[in-house]
Amino acid sequence: MNTINNTKKQTNKKDAAAAGIAGAVIGAGIAVAATKALSDKKTQEKVKKTLSEVKGHVLKAIDKAKDSKKVADKKVEEGTKEVKKILK
């Protein structure tokens, strides 16, 4: 049972790390965009495109983290069922 709790804690830490990374990437992108956006129209368009691309990468990273969590949760559930079978 302790192993199951440790696995859940590790999964939560991974989710928190993924959210932190996503926040850092977005924050860095906003800082760069704000600086560049003050120049000219051409640069503004480039910044919009870059932010859009960054957003796509961040969303993919978040989806990947969610998928990893689902897999880990499923393995925990399967392990729990096996332990219950053994203990019967």
mmCIF file of N, CA, C and O in Angstrom, residues 25-72:
data_model
loop_
_atom_site.group_PDB
_atom_site.id
_atom_site.type_symbol
_atom_site.label_atom_id
_atom_site.label_comp_id
_atom_site.label_asym_id
_atom_site.label_seq_id
_atom_site.Cartn_x
_atom_site.Cartn_y
_atom_site.Cartn_z
ATOM 1 N N VAL A 25 7.840 28.802 -19.528
ATOM 2 C CA VAL A 25 7.912 29.015 -20.972
ATOM 3 C C VAL A 25 6.984 30.152 -21.389
ATOM 4 O O VAL A 25 7.372 31.037 -22.154
ATOM 5 N N ILE A 26 5.780 30.132 -20.867
ATOM 6 C CA ILE A 26 4.815 31.186 -21.197
ATOM 7 C C ILE A 26 5.319 32.533 -20.694
ATOM 8 O O ILE A 26 5.269 33.541 -21.415
ATOM 9 N N GLY A 27 5.827 32.579 -19.471
ATOM 10 C CA GLY A 27 6.348 33.830 -18.915
ATOM 11 C C GLY A 27 7.499 34.390 -19.728
ATOM 12 O O GLY A 27 7.552 35.594 -20.011
ATOM 13 N N ALA A 28 8.407 33.517 -20.140
ATOM 14 C CA ALA A 28 9.540 33.959 -20.959
ATOM 15 C C ALA A 28 9.044 34.477 -22.309
ATOM 16 O O ALA A 28 9.521 35.500 -22.806
ATOM 17 N N GLY A 29 8.103 33.779 -22.888
ATOM 18 C CA GLY A 29 7.540 34.206 -24.179
ATOM 19 C C GLY A 29 6.864 35.557 -24.085
ATOM 20 O O GLY A 29 7.011 36.404 -24.972
ATOM 21 N N ILE A 30 6.152 35.787 -23.012
ATOM 22 C CA ILE A 30 5.467 37.071 -22.827
ATOM 23 C C ILE A 30 6.482 38.204 -22.656
ATOM 24 O O ILE A 30 6.319 39.283 -23.226
ATOM 25 N N ALA A 31 7.534 37.961 -21.900
ATOM 26 C CA ALA A 31 8.556 38.989 -21.695
ATOM 27 C C ALA A 31 9.223 39.365 -23.020
ATOM 28 O O ALA A 31 9.403 40.550 -23.324
ATOM 29 N N VAL A 32 9.577 38.365 -23.797
ATOM 30 C CA VAL A 32 10.205 38.618 -25.098
ATOM 31 C C VAL A 32 9.216 39.327 -26.019
ATOM 32 O O VAL A 32 9.562 40.296 -26.699
ATOM 33 N N ALA A 33 7.989 38.852 -26.027
ATOM 34 C CA ALA A 33 6.976 39.432 -26.905
ATOM 35 C C ALA A 33 6.710 40.892 -26.567
ATOM 36 O O ALA A 33 6.578 41.729 -27.461
ATOM 37 N N ALA A 34 6.651 41.203 -25.290
ATOM 38 C CA ALA A 34 6.386 42.587 -24.888
ATOM 39 C C ALA A 34 7.495 43.519 -25.356
ATOM 40 O O ALA A 34 7.232 44.629 -25.820
ATOM 41 N N THR A 35 8.721 43.063 -25.262
ATOM 42 C CA THR A 35 9.855 43.875 -25.693
ATOM 43 C C THR A 35 9.837 44.074 -27.202
ATOM 44 O O THR A 35 9.997 45.184 -27.699
ATOM 45 N N LYS A 36 9.630 43.004 -27.918
ATOM 46 C CA LYS A 36 9.649 43.059 -29.383
ATOM 47 C C LYS A 36 8.439 43.786 -29.955
ATOM 48 O O LYS A 36 8.539 44.445 -30.978
ATOM 49 N N ALA A 37 7.310 43.649 -29.318
ATOM 50 C CA ALA A 37 6.067 44.214 -29.856
ATOM 51 C C ALA A 37 6.106 45.731 -29.939
ATOM 52 O O ALA A 37 5.322 46.326 -30.681
ATOM 53 N N LEU A 38 7.003 46.338 -29.198
ATOM 54 C CA LEU A 38 7.079 47.794 -29.203
ATOM 55 C C LEU A 38 7.773 48.339 -30.452
ATOM 56 O O LEU A 38 7.760 49.544 -30.668
ATOM 57 N N SER A 39 8.364 47.492 -31.260
ATOM 58 C CA SER A 39 9.094 47.994 -32.421
ATOM 59 C C SER A 39 8.166 48.255 -33.609
ATOM 60 O O SER A 39 7.528 49.287 -33.675
ATOM 61 N N ASP A 40 8.069 47.355 -34.557
ATOM 62 C CA ASP A 40 7.264 47.634 -35.750
ATOM 63 C C ASP A 40 6.245 46.539 -36.034
ATOM 64 O O ASP A 40 6.194 45.519 -35.353
ATOM 65 N N LYS A 41 5.429 46.771 -37.046
ATOM 66 C CA LYS A 41 4.333 45.864 -37.394
ATOM 67 C C LYS A 41 4.863 44.479 -37.795
ATOM 68 O O LYS A 41 4.290 43.457 -37.427
ATOM 69 N N LYS A 42 5.944 44.444 -38.543
ATOM 70 C CA LYS A 42 6.521 43.178 -38.996
ATOM 71 C C LYS A 42 6.922 42.319 -37.788
ATOM 72 O O LYS A 42 6.652 41.125 -37.735
ATOM 73 N N THR A 43 7.532 42.972 -36.822
ATOM 74 C CA THR A 43 7.954 42.264 -35.618
ATOM 75 C C THR A 43 6.746 41.789 -34.816
ATOM 76 O O THR A 43 6.757 40.696 -34.254
ATOM 77 N N GLN A 44 5.713 42.607 -34.769
ATOM 78 C CA GLN A 44 4.506 42.216 -34.052
ATOM 79 C C GLN A 44 3.933 40.925 -34.625
ATOM 80 O O GLN A 44 3.520 40.033 -33.875
ATOM 81 N N GLU A 45 3.916 40.815 -35.941
ATOM 82 C CA GLU A 45 3.399 39.606 -36.583
ATOM 83 C C GLU A 45 4.269 38.391 -36.249
ATOM 84 O O GLU A 45 3.759 37.294 -36.007
ATOM 85 N N LYS A 46 5.570 38.593 -36.243
ATOM 86 C CA LYS A 46 6.481 37.498 -35.903
ATOM 87 C C LYS A 46 6.261 37.039 -34.460
ATOM 88 O O LYS A 46 6.284 35.849 -34.161
ATOM 89 N N VAL A 47 6.050 38.002 -33.571
ATOM 90 C CA VAL A 47 5.825 37.678 -32.157
ATOM 91 C C VAL A 47 4.532 36.887 -32.001
ATOM 92 O O VAL A 47 4.482 35.890 -31.274
ATOM 93 N N LYS A 48 3.491 37.308 -32.694
ATOM 94 C CA LYS A 48 2.215 36.583 -32.624
ATOM 95 C C LYS A 48 2.394 35.145 -33.092
ATOM 96 O O LYS A 48 1.873 34.213 -32.466
ATOM 97 N N LYS A 49 3.132 34.967 -34.171
ATOM 98 C CA LYS A 49 3.361 33.612 -34.705
ATOM 99 C C LYS A 49 4.157 32.771 -33.693
ATOM 100 O O LYS A 49 3.810 31.619 -33.435
ATOM 101 N N THR A 50 5.187 33.371 -33.120
ATOM 102 C CA THR A 50 6.023 32.653 -32.150
ATOM 103 C C THR A 50 5.214 32.252 -30.923
ATOM 104 O O THR A 50 5.314 31.115 -30.444
ATOM 105 N N LEU A 51 4.418 33.180 -30.411
ATOM 106 C CA LEU A 51 3.598 32.860 -29.237
ATOM 107 C C LEU A 51 2.605 31.751 -29.544
ATOM 108 O O LEU A 51 2.354 30.878 -28.708
ATOM 109 N N SER A 52 2.072 31.778 -30.738
ATOM 110 C CA SER A 52 1.142 30.728 -31.139
ATOM 111 C C SER A 52 1.844 29.369 -31.162
ATOM 112 O O SER A 52 1.298 28.364 -30.701
ATOM 113 N N GLU A 53 3.073 29.349 -31.679
ATOM 114 C CA GLU A 53 3.844 28.104 -31.718
ATOM 115 C C GLU A 53 4.190 27.630 -30.308
ATOM 116 O O GLU A 53 4.102 26.433 -30.014
ATOM 117 N N VAL A 54 4.589 28.563 -29.453
ATOM 118 C CA VAL A 54 4.927 28.207 -28.069
ATOM 119 C C VAL A 54 3.702 27.628 -27.379
ATOM 120 O O VAL A 54 3.790 26.624 -26.670
ATOM 121 N N LYS A 55 2.561 28.266 -27.594
ATOM 122 C CA LYS A 55 1.323 27.772 -26.993
ATOM 123 C C LYS A 55 1.067 26.331 -27.418
ATOM 124 O O LYS A 55 0.722 25.479 -26.603
ATOM 125 N N GLY A 56 1.265 26.045 -28.700
ATOM 126 C CA GLY A 56 1.072 24.683 -29.192
ATOM 127 C C GLY A 56 1.998 23.687 -28.517
ATOM 128 O O GLY A 56 1.577 22.601 -28.117
ATOM 129 N N HIS A 57 3.268 24.079 -28.351
ATOM 130 C CA HIS A 57 4.231 23.191 -27.692
ATOM 131 C C HIS A 57 3.868 22.963 -26.227
ATOM 132 O O HIS A 57 3.980 21.842 -25.719
ATOM 133 N N VAL A 58 3.435 24.011 -25.566
ATOM 134 C CA VAL A 58 3.058 23.889 -24.150
ATOM 135 C C VAL A 58 1.844 22.981 -24.005
ATOM 136 O O VAL A 58 1.805 22.109 -23.126
ATOM 137 N N LEU A 59 0.852 23.173 -24.862
ATOM 138 C CA LEU A 59 -0.347 22.326 -24.796
ATOM 139 C C LEU A 59 -0.001 20.858 -25.049
ATOM 140 O O LEU A 59 -0.531 19.967 -24.389
ATOM 141 N N LYS A 60 0.919 20.605 -25.986
ATOM 142 C CA LYS A 60 1.351 19.227 -26.237
ATOM 143 C C LYS A 60 2.049 18.648 -25.011
ATOM 144 O O LYS A 60 1.830 17.489 -24.654
ATOM 145 N N ALA A 61 2.891 19.461 -24.360
ATOM 146 C CA ALA A 61 3.600 18.991 -23.164
ATOM 147 C C ALA A 61 2.618 18.673 -22.040
ATOM 148 O O ALA A 61 2.775 17.669 -21.333
ATOM 149 N N ILE A 62 1.613 19.509 -21.891
ATOM 150 C CA ILE A 62 0.605 19.267 -20.851
ATOM 151 C C ILE A 62 -0.182 17.999 -21.159
ATOM 152 O O ILE A 62 -0.428 17.179 -20.276
ATOM 153 N N ASP A 63 -0.563 17.812 -22.423
ATOM 154 C CA ASP A 63 -1.289 16.593 -22.808
ATOM 155 C C ASP A 63 -0.441 15.347 -22.567
ATOM 156 O O ASP A 63 -0.942 14.326 -22.095
ATOM 157 N N LYS A 64 0.845 15.456 -22.872
ATOM 158 C CA LYS A 64 1.748 14.317 -22.648
ATOM 159 C C LYS A 64 1.838 13.991 -21.158
ATOM 160 O O LYS A 64 1.822 12.826 -20.767
ATOM 161 N N ALA A 65 1.894 15.028 -20.324
ATOM 162 C CA ALA A 65 1.943 14.807 -18.872
ATOM 163 C C ALA A 65 0.659 14.147 -18.385
ATOM 164 O O ALA A 65 0.695 13.251 -17.543
ATOM 165 N N LYS A 66 -0.472 14.587 -18.929
ATOM 166 C CA LYS A 66 -1.748 13.983 -18.547
ATOM 167 C C LYS A 66 -1.794 12.517 -18.952
ATOM 168 O O LYS A 66 -2.271 11.675 -18.186
ATOM 169 N N ASP A 67 -1.312 12.214 -20.170
ATOM 170 C CA ASP A 67 -1.298 10.829 -20.631
ATOM 171 C C ASP A 67 -0.404 9.964 -19.738
ATOM 172 O O ASP A 67 -0.754 8.833 -19.409
ATOM 173 N N SER A 68 0.744 10.496 -19.357
ATOM 174 C CA SER A 68 1.652 9.758 -18.477
ATOM 175 C C SER A 68 0.985 9.475 -17.137
ATOM 176 O O SER A 68 1.139 8.397 -16.573
ATOM 177 N N LYS A 69 0.248 10.458 -16.639
ATOM 178 C CA LYS A 69 -0.454 10.276 -15.373
ATOM 179 C C LYS A 69 -1.502 9.183 -15.504
ATOM 180 O O LYS A 69 -1.657 8.341 -14.614
ATOM 181 N N LYS A 70 -2.227 9.161 -16.615
ATOM 182 C CA LYS A 70 -3.258 8.138 -16.825
ATOM 183 C C LYS A 70 -2.633 6.750 -16.833
ATOM 184 O O LYS A 70 -3.167 5.812 -16.242
ATOM 185 N N VAL A 71 -1.497 6.622 -17.510
ATOM 186 C CA VAL A 71 -0.808 5.325 -17.575
ATOM 187 C C VAL A 71 -0.361 4.904 -16.172
ATOM 188 O O VAL A 71 -0.549 3.756 -15.778
ATOM 189 N N ALA A 72 0.210 5.851 -15.433
ATOM 190 C CA ALA A 72 0.670 5.536 -14.072
ATOM 191 C C ALA A 72 -0.506 5.139 -13.184
ATOM 192 O O ALA A 72 -0.411 4.170 -12.420
#
